[in-house]
Tab-separated table of C-alpha atoms in Angstrom:
chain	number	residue	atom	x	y	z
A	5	UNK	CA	-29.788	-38.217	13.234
A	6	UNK	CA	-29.028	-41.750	13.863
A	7	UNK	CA	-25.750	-42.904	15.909
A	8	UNK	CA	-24.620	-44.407	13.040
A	9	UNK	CA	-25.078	-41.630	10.724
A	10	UNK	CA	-22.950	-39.404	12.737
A	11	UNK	CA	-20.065	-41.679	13.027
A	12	UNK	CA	-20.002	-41.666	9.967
A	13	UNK	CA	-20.255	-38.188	9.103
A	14	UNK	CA	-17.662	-37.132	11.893
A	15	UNK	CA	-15.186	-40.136	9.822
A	16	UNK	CA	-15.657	-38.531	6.215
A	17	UNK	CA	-14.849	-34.885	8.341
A	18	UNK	CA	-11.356	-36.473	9.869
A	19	UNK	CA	-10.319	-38.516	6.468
A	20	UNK	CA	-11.939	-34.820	4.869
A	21	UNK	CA	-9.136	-33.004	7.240
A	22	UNK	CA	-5.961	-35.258	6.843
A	23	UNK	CA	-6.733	-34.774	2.877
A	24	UNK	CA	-6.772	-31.094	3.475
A	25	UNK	CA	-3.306	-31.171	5.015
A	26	UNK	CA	-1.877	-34.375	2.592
A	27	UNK	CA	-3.015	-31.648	-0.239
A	28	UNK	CA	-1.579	-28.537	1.111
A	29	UNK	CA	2.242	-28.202	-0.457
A	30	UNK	CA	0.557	-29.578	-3.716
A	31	UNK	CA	-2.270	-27.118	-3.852
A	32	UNK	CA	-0.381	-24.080	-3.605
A	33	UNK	CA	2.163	-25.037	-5.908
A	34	UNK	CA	-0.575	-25.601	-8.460
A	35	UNK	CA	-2.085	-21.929	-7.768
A	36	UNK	CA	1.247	-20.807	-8.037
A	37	UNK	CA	1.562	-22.282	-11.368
A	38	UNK	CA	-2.030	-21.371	-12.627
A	39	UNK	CA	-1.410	-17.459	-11.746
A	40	UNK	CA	1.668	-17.458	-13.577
A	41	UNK	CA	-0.068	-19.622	-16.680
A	42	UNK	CA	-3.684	-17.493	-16.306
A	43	UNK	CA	-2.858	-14.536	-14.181
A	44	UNK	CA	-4.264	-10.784	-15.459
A	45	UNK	CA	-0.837	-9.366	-17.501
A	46	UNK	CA	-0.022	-6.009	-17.824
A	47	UNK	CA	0.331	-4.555	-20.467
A	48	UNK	CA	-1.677	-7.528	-22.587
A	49	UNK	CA	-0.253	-9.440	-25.435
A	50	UNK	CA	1.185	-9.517	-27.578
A	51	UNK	CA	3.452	-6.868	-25.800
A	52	UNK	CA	6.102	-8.860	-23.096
A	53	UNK	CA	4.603	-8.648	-19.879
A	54	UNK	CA	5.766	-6.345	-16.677
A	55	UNK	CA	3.411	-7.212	-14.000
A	56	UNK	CA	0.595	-10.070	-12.984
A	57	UNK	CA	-2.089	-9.397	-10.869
A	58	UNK	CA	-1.420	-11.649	-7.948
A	59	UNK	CA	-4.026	-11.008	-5.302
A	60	UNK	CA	-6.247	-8.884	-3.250
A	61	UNK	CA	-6.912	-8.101	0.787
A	62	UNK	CA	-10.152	-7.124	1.615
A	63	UNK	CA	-9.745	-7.862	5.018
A	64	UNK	CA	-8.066	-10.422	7.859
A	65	UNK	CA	-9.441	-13.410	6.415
A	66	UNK	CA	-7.379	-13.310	3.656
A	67	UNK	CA	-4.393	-13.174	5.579
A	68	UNK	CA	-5.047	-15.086	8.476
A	69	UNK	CA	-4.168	-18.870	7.965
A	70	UNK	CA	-7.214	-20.449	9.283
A	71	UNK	CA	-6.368	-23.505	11.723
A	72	UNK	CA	-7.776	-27.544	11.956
A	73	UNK	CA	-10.550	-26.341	14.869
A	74	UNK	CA	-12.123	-23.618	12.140
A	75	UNK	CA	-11.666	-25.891	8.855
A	76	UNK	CA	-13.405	-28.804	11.603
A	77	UNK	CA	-15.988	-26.183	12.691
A	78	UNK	CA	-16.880	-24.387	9.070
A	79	UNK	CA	-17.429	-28.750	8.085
A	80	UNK	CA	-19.864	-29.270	10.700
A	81	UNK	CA	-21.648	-26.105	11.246
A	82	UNK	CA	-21.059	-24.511	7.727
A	83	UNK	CA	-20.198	-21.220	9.805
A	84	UNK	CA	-17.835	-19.124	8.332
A	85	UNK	CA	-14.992	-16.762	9.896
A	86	UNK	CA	-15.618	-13.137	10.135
A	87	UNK	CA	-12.796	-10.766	8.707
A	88	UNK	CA	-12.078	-7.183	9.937
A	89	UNK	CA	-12.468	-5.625	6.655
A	90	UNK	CA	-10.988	-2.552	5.473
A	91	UNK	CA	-13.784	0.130	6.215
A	92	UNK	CA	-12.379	3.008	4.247
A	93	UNK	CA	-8.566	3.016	3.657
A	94	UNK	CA	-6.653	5.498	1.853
A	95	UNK	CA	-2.792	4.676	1.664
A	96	UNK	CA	-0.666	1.715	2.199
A	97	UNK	CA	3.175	0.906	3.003
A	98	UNK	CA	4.786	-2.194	3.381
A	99	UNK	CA	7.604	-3.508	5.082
A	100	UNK	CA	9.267	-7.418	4.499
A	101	UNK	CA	5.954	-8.467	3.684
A	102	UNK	CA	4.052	-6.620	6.590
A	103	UNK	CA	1.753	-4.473	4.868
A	104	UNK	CA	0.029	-1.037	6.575
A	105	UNK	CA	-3.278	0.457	5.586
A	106	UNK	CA	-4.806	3.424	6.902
A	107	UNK	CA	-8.329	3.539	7.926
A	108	UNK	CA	-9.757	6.482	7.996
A	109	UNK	CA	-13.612	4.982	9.174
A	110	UNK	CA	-11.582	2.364	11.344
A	111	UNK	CA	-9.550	5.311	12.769
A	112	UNK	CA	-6.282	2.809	12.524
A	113	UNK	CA	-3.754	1.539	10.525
A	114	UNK	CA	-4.836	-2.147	9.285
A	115	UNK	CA	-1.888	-4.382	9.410
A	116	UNK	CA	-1.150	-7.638	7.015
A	117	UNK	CA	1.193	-10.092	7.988
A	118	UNK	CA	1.786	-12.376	4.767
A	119	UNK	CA	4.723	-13.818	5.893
A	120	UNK	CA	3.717	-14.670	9.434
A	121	UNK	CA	0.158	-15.283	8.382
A	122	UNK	CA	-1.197	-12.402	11.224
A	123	UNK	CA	-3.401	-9.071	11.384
A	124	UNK	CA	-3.314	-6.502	13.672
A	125	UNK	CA	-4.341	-3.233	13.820
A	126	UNK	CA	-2.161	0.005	15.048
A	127	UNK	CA	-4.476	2.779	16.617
A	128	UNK	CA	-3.554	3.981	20.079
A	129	UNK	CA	-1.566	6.863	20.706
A	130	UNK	CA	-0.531	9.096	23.922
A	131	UNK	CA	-3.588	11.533	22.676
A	132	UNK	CA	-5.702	8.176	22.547
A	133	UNK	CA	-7.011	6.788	19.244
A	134	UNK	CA	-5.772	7.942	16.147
A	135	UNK	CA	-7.889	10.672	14.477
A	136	UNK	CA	-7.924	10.235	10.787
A	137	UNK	CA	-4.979	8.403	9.592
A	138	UNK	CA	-4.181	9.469	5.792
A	139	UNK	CA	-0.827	9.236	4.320
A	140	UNK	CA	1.616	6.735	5.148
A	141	UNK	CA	5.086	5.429	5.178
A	142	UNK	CA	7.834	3.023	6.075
A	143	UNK	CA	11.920	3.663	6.313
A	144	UNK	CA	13.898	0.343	6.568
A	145	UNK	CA	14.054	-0.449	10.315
A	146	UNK	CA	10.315	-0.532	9.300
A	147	UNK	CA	9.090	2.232	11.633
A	148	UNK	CA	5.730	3.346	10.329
A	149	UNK	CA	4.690	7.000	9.961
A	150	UNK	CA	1.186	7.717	9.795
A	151	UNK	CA	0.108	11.569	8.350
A	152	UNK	CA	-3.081	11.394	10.804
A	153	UNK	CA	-5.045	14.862	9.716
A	154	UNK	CA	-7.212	15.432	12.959
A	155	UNK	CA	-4.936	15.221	15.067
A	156	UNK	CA	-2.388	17.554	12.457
A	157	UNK	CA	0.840	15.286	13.603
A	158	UNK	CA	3.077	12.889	12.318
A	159	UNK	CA	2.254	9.832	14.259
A	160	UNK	CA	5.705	7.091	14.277
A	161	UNK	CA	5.251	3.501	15.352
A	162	UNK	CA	7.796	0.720	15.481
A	163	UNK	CA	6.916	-1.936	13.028
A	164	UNK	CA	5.048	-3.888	15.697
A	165	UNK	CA	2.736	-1.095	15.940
A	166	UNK	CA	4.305	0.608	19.471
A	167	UNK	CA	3.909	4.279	19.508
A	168	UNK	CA	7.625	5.713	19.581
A	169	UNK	CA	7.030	9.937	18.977
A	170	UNK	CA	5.033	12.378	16.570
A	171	UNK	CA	6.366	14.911	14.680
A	172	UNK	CA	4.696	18.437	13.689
A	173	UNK	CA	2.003	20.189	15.352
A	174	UNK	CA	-1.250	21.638	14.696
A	175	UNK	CA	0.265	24.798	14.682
A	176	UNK	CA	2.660	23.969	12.279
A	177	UNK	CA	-0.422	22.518	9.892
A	178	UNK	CA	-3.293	23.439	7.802
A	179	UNK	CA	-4.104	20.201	6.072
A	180	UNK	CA	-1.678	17.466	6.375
A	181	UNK	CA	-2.494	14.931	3.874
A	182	UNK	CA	0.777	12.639	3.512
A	183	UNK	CA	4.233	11.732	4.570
A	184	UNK	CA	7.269	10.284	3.187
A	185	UNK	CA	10.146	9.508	4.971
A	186	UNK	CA	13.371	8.308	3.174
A	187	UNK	CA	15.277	5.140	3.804
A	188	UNK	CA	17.421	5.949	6.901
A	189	UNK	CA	14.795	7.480	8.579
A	190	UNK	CA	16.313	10.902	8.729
A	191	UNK	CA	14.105	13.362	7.072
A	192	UNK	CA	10.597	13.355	6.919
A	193	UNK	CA	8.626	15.074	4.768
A	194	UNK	CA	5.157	15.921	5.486
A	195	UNK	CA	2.523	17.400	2.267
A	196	UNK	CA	0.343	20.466	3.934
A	197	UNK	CA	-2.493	20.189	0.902
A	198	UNK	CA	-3.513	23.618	2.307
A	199	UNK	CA	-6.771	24.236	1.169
A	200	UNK	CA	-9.091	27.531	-0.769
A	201	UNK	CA	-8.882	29.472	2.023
A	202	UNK	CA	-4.862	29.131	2.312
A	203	UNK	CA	-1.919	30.257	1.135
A	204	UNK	CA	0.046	27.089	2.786
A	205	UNK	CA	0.408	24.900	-0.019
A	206	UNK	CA	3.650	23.469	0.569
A	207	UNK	CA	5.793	20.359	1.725
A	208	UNK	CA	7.093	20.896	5.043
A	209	UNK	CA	10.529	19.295	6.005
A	210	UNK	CA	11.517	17.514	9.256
A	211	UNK	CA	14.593	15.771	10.893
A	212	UNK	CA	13.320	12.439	11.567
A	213	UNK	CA	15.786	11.859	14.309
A	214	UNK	CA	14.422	14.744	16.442
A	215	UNK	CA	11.641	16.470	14.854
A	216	UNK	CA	13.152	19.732	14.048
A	217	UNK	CA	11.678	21.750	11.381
A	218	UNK	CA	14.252	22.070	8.723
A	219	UNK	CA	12.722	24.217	5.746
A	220	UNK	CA	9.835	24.123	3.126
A	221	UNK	CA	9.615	23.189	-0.009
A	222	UNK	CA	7.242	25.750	-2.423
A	223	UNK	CA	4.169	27.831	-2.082
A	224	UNK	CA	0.704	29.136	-3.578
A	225	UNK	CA	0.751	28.872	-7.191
A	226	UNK	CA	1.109	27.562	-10.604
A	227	UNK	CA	5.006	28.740	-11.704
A	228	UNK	CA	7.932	26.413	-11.352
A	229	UNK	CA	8.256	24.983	-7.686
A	230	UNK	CA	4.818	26.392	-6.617
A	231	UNK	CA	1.674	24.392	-5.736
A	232	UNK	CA	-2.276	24.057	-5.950
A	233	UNK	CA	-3.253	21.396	-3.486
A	234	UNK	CA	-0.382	19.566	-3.320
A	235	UNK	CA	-1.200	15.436	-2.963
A	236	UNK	CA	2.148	12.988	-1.912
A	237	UNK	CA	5.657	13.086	-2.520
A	238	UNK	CA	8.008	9.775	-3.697
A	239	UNK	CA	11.928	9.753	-2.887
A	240	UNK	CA	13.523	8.128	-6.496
A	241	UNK	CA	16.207	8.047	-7.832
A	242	UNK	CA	19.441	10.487	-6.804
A	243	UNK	CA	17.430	11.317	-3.790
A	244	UNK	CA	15.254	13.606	-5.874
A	245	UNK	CA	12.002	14.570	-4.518
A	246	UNK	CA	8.600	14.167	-6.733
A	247	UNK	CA	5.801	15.662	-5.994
A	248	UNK	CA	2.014	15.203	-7.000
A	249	UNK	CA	1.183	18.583	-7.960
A	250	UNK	CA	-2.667	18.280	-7.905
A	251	UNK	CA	-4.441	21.679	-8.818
A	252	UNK	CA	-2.046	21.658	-11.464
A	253	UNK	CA	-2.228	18.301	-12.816
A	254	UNK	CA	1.578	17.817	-12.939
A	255	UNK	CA	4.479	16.064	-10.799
A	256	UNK	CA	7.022	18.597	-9.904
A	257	UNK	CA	10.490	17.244	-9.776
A	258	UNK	CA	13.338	18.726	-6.948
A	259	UNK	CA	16.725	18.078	-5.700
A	260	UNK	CA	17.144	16.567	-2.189
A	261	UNK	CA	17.396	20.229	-1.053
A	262	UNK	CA	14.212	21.418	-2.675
A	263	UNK	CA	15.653	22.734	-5.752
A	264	UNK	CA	13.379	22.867	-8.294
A	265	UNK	CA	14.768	20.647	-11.065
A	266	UNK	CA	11.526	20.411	-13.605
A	267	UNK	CA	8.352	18.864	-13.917
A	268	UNK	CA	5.506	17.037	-16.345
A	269	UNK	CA	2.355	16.020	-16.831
A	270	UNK	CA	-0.719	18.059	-17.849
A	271	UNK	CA	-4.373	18.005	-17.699
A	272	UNK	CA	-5.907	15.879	-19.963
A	273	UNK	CA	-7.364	12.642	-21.084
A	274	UNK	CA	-4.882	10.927	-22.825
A	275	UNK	CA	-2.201	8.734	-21.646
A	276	UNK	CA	0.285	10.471	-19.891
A	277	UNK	CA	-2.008	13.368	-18.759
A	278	UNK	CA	-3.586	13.607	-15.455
A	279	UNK	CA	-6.733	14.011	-14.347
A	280	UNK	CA	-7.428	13.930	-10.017
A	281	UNK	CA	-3.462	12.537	-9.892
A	282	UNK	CA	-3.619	11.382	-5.320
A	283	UNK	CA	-0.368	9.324	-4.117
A	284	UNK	CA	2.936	8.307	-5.717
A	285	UNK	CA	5.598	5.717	-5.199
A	286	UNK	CA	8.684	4.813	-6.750
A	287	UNK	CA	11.016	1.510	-7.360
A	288	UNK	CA	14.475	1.137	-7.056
A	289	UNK	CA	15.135	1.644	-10.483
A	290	UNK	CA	13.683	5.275	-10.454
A	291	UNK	CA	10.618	4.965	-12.078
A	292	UNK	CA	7.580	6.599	-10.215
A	293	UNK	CA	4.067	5.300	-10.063
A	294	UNK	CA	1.015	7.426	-10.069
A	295	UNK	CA	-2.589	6.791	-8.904
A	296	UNK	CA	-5.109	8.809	-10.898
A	297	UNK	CA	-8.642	8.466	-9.531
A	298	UNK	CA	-10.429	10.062	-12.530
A	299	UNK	CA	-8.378	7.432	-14.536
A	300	UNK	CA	-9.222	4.537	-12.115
A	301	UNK	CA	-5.444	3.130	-12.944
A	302	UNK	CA	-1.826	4.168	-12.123
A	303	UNK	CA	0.792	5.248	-14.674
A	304	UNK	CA	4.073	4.691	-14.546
A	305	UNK	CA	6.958	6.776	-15.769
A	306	UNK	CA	10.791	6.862	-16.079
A	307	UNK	CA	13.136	9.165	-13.901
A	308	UNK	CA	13.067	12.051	-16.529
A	309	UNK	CA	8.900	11.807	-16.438
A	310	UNK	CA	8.748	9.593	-20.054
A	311	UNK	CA	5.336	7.469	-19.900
A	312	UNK	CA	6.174	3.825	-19.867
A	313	UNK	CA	2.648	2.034	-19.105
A	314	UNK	CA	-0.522	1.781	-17.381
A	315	UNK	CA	-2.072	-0.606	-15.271
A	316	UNK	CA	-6.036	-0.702	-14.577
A	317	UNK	CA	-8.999	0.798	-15.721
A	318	UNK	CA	-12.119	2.818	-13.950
A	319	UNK	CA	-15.347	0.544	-13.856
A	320	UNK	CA	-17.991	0.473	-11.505
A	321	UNK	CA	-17.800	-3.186	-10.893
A	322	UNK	CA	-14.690	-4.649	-9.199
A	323	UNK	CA	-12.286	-6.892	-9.976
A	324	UNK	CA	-8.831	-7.428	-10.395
A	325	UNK	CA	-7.189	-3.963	-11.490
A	326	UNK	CA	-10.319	-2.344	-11.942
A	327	UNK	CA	-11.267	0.746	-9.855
A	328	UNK	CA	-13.826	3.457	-8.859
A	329	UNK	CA	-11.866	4.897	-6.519
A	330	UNK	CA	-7.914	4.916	-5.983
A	331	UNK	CA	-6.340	6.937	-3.454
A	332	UNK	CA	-2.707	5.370	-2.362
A	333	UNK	CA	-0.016	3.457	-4.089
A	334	UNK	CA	3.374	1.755	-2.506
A	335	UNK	CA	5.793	-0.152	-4.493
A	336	UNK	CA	7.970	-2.937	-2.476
A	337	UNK	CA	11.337	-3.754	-1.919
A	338	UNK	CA	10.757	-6.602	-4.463
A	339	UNK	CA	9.074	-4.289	-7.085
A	340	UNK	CA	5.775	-5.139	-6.471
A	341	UNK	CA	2.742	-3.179	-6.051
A	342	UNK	CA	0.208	-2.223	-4.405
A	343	UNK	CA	-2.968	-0.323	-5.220
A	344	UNK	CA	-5.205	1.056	-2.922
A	345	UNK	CA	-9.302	1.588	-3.673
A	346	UNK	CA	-11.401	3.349	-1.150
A	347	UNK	CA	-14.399	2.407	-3.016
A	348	UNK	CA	-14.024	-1.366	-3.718
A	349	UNK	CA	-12.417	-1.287	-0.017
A	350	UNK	CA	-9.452	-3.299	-1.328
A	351	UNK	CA	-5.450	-3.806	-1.784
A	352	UNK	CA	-4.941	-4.673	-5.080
A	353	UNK	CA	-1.202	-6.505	-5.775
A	354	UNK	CA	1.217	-6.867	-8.832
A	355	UNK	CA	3.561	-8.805	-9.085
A	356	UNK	CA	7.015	-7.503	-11.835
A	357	UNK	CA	7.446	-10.190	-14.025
A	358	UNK	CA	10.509	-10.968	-13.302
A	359	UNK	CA	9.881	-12.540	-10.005
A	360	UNK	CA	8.664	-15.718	-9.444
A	361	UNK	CA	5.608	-16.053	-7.220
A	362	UNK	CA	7.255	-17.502	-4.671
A	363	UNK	CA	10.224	-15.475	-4.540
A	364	UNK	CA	10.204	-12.363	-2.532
A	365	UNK	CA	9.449	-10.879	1.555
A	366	UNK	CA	5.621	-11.760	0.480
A	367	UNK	CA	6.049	-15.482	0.757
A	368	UNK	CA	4.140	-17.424	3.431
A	369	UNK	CA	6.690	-19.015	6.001
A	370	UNK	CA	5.766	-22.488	6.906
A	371	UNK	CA	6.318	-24.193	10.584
A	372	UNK	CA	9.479	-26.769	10.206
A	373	UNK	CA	9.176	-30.082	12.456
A	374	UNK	CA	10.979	-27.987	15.191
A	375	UNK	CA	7.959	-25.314	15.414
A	376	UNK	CA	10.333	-22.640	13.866
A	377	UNK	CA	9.270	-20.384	11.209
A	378	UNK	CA	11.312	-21.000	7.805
A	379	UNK	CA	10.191	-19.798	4.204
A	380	UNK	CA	12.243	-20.880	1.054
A	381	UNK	CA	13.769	-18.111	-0.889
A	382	UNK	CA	12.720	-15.010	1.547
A	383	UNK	CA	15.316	-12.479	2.317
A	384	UNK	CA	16.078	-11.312	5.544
């Protein structure tokens, strides 16, 4: 290549490069405009819309803000960043726009900054690296509690991933499959799936200040309060307790106590029934969410266990809200959602209609002339 050919290529990269950054504000305000004039609604129209697809994380790379040296390099090499994708995960949490993942290939919990525009991953413990991290959770300091199955413990991190304690022991364990933890951080409750060969089918009850075992909640079975491979439990409304009731294709409803209060669902095909019903969330309204992997979509429901919707569909080709494989489901502070696929590899996320794109803890902050981070319309 002549001299003068690569001044002038290395000109069109630098005028290519201040265009880029000229363009930036404008850009994203346009995307934020097209998803809310094109985005995927749920439910369709003519019916009012509750949620729009807003975007998925397959890995770092769609997190990570890349810089001026990688757009610089990707325009002279054509190279392009590697991502750590998401090898297997199976539940998600979020706190303030930080968003955990377990990874049960990766042996870690995959974390996704939107707000600060970093990844990290959370994966060393006392014991060494985490075993098989399934369920998860967040309380609002944001400590993160990880339901790791090999190692048959409650694993808690602070939110910046630092290992603080466990909770439970293998003794105290057949099959741990999921936590929940409510807001204040003071009880944690911890599904034992059990298994054929066991009688434990039950959700096990901890202090989360000191890790005393406090009591049980139900037993082998299929009568009121019992269980047949018991999947997640979601804190709504009242402080009531609902639990994925698996074997039986129900959610089981209790008091904060573990008084059985009542419960729906049955097997089935149509709306409203379950089929292979894995994790559940709830918003702060009450209403619970429910991943069905037979279904390929999560339902939602009222307090009192009335259908409301569904979003998503089963298909064996991905794309937004469609799935071959759902496992875990976690609904925001802002009411949005998140949908986890262990097939597709992926974090799908809605967004309620009622929020604007750019409102909410999932907002990128930008850098103000004084280097500090700043983000319109995020709470803190």
């Amino acid at each position: 290549m002549s001299q003068t050919s690569l001044r002038a290529r290395a000109c069109a990269v630098f005028l290519f490069s201040l265009f880029l950054g000229a363009c930036g504000v404008t850009q994203e305000r346009s995307e934020t405009s097209d998803r809310q004039q094109g985005a995927l609604v749920f439910p369709p129209p003519p019916d009012p819309p509750r949620f729009y697809y807003e975007r998925t994380i397959f890995g770092s790379a769609d997190v990570v803000e890349r810089n001026d040296q990688s757009e610089f390099r990707t325009l002279l090499t054509g190279e392009r960043e590697t991502s750590d994708i998401l090898s297997k995960p199976y539940a998600v949490a979020v706190h303030h726009g930080r968003i955990f993942a377990t990874d049960t290939v990766g042996r870690g919990v995959k974390v996704f900054d939107i707000p600060e525009a970093r990844y990290f991953v959370i994966s060393d413990t006392p014991e060494g690296l985490l075993g098989k991290p399934l369920g998860i959770d967040v309380d609002g300091a944001g400590r993160v509690y990880v339901a790791d199955g090999t190692l048959k413990k409650i694993m808690v991190f602070d939110r910046a991933g630092k290992f603080v304690r466990s909770i439970g022991s293998e003794k105290e364990f057949d099959r741990l499959s999921s936590v929940t933890v409510n807001d204040d951080g003071t009880r944690v409750y911890a599904v034992d799936i059990g298994g054929v060969q066991s009688q434990n089918h039950r959700v096990r009850v901890f202090d989360g200040t000191n890790g005393e075992h406090l009591f049980d909640i139900g037993k082998r079975g299929g009568g009121p309060g019992e269980f047949n491979l018991p999947r997640d439990l979601a804190v709504g409304k009242d402080g009531r307790l609902y639990v994925v009731d698996g074997g039986n294709f129900r959610v089981q409803v209790f008091d904060k106590d573990g008084k059985f209060i009542k419960s729906f669902g049955k097997v089935g095909r149509q709306l409203g029934d379950f089929a292979r019903p894995k994790e559940i969330a709830s918003d702060k309204a009450g209403n619970v969410y429910i991943a069905d992997a037979a279904f390929g979509n999560f339902q939602v429901f009222d307090p009192d266990g009335n259908l409301l919707m569904f979003v998503g569909q089963r298909s064996e080709t991905n794309g937004p809200g469609r799935y071959m494989l759902p496992s875990g489901i976690f609904v925001d502070e802002d009411g949005r959602i998140y949908m986890v696929d262990q097939w597709f590899k992926k974090i799908d996320i809605f967004r309620p209609a009622q929020l604007k794109a750019e409102e909410g803890y999932l907002v990128r902050r930008r850098a103000t002339a004084g280097g500090e981070a700043a983000a319109a319309k995020v709470k803190e």
